[in-house]
Coordinates of N, CA, C and O in Angstrom, one line a residue:
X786 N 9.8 -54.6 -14.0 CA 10.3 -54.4 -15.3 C 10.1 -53.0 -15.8 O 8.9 -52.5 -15.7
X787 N 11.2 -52.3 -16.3 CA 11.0 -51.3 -17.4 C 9.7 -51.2 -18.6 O 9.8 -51.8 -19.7
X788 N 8.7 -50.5 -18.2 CA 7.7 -50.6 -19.0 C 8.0 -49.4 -20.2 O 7.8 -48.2 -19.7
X789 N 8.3 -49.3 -21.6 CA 8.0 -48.2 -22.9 C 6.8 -47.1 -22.2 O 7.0 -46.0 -21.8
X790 N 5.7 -47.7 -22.2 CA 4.5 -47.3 -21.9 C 4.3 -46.4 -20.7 O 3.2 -45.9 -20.4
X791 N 5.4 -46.3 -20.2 CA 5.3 -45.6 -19.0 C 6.4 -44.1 -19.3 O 6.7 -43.3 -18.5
X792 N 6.8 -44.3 -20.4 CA 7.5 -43.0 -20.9 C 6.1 -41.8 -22.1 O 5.7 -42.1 -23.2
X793 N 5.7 -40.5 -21.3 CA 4.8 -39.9 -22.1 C 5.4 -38.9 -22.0 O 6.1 -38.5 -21.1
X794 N 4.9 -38.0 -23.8 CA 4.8 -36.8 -23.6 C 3.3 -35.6 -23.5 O 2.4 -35.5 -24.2
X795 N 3.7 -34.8 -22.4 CA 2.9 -33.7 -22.3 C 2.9 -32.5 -22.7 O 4.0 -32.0 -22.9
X796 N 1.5 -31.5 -23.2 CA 1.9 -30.4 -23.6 C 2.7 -29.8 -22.4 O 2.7 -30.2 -21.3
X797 N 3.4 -28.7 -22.8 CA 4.3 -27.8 -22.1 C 3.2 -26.8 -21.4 O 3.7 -26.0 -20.6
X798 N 1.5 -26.8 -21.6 CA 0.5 -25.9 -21.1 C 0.1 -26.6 -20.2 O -0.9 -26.1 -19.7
X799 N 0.7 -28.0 -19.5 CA -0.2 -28.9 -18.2 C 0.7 -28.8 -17.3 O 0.8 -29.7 -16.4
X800 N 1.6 -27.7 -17.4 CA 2.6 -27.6 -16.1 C 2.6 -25.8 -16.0 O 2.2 -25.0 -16.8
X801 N 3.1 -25.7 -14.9 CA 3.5 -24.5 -14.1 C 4.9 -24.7 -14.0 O 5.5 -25.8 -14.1
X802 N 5.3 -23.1 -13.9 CA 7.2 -23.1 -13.8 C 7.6 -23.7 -14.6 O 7.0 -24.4 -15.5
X803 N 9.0 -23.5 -14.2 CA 10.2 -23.7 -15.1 C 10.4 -25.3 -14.9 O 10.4 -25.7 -13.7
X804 N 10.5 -26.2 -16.0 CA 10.9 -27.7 -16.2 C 12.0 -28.5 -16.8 O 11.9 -28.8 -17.9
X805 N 12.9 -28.8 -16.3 CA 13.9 -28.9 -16.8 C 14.7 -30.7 -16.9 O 14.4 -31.6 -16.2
X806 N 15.4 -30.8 -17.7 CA 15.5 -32.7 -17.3 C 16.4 -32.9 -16.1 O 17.5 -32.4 -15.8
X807 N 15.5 -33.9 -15.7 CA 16.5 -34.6 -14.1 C 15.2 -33.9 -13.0 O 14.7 -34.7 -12.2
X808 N 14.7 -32.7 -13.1 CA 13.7 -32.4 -12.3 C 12.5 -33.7 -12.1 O 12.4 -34.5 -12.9
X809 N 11.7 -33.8 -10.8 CA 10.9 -34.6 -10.4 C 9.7 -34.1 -10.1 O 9.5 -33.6 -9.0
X810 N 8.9 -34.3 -11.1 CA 7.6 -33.6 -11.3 C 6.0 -34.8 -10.6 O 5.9 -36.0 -10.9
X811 N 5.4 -34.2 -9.9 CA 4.5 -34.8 -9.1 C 3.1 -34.4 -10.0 O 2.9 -33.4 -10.6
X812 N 2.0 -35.8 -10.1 CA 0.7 -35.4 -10.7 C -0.5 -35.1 -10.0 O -0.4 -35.1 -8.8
X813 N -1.5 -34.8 -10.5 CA -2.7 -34.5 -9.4 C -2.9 -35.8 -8.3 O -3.3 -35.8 -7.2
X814 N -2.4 -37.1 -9.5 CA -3.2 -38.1 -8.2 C -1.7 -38.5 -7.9 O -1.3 -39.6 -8.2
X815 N -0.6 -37.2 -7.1 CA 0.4 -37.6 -6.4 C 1.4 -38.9 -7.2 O 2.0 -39.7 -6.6
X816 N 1.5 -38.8 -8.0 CA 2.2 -40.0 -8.5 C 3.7 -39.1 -9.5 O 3.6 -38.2 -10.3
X817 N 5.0 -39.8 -9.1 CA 6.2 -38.9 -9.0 C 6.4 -39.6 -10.7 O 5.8 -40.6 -11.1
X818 N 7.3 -38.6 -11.3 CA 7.9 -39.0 -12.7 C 9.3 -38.2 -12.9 O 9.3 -37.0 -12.5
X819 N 10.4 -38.8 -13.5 CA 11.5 -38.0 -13.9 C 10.9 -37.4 -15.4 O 10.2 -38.0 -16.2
X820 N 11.4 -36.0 -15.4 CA 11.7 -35.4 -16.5 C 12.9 -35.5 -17.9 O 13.9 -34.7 -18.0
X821 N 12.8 -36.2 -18.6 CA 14.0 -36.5 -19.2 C 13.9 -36.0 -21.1 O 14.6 -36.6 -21.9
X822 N 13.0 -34.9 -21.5 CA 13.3 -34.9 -22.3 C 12.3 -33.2 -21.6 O 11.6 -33.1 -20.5
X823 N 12.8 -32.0 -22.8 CA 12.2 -31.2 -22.5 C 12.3 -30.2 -24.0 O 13.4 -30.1 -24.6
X824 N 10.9 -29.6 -24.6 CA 11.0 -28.8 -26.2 C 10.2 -27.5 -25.4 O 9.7 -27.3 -24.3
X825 N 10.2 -26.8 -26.9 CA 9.8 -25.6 -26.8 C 8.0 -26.0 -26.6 O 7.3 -25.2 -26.0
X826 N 7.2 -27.4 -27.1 CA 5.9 -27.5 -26.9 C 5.5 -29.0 -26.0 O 4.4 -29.3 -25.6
X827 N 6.8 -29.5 -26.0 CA 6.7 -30.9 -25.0 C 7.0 -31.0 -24.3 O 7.9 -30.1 -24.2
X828 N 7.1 -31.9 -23.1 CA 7.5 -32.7 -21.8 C 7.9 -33.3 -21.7 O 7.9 -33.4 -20.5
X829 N 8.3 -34.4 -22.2 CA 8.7 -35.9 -22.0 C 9.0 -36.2 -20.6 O 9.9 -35.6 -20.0
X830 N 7.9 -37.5 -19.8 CA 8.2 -38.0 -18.5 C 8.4 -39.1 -18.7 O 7.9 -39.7 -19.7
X831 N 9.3 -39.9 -17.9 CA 9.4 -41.3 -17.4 C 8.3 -41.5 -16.2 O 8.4 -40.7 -15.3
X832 N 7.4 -42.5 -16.2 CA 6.5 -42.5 -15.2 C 7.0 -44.5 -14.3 O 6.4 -45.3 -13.5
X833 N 7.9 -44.4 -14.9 CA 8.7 -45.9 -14.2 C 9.3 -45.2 -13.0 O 9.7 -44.1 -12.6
X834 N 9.2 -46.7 -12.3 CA 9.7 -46.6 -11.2 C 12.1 -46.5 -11.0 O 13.1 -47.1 -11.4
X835 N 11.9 -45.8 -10.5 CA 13.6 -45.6 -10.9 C 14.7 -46.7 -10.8 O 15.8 -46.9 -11.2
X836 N 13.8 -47.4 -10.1 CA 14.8 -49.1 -9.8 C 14.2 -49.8 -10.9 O 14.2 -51.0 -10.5
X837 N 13.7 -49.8 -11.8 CA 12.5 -50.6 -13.0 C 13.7 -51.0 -13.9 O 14.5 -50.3 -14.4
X838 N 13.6 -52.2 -13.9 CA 14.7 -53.2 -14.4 C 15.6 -53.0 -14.5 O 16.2 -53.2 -15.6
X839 N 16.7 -52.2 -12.7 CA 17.9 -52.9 -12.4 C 17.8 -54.2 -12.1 O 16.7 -54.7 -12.1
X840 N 19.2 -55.2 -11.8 CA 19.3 -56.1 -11.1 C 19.2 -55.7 -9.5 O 19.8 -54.7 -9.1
X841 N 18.4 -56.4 -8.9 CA 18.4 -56.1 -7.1 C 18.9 -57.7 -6.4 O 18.6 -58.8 -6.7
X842 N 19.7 -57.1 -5.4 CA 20.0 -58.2 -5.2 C 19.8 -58.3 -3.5 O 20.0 -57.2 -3.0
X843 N 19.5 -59.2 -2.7 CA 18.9 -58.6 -1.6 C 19.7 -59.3 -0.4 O 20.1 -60.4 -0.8
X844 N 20.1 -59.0 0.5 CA 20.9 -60.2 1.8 C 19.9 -60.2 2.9 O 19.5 -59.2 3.4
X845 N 19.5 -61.5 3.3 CA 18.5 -61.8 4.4 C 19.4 -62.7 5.2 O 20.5 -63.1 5.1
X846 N 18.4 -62.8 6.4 CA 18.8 -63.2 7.2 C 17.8 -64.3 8.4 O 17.5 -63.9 9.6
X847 N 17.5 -65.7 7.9 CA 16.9 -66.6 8.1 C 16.8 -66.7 9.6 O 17.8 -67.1 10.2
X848 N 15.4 -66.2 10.6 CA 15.3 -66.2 11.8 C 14.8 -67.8 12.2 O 15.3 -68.6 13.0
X849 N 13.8 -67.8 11.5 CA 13.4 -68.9 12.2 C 12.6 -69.5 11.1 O 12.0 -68.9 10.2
X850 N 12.5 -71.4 11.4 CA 11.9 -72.6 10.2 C 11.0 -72.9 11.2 O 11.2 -73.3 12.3
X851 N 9.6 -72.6 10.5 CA 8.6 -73.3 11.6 C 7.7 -74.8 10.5 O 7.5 -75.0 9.3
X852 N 7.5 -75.6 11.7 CA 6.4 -76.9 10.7 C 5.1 -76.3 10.4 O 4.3 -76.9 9.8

């Protein structure tokens, strides 16, 4: 599921370079976030996962029924 809580903002002083929205920004403990909001003193990240409450729909393929 789409978690709110997983959308934060940062100061603009906890990054290096240029930041821009749609960019994919990485944290110390390696963990990826889209950029989707960006100000003159904030960051806004989404820290959801990018498939986080689409519908998935999956096709398998039944090998084998054991007792």
């Amino acid at each position: 599921e789409w978690n709110p809580a997983g959308v934060v903002d940062i100061p603009r002083t906890a990054t290096t370079g240029d930041v821009s929205v749609g960019n994919i920004v990485t944290s110390d403990l390696n963990q990826m976030a889209e950029v989707i909001a960006v100000t003159d003193t904030t960051i806004t990240i989404d820290r959801n996962h990018v498939l986080a409450g689409e519908a998935l729909t999956f096709a398998i393929e039944l090998v084998q029924i054991e007792e």
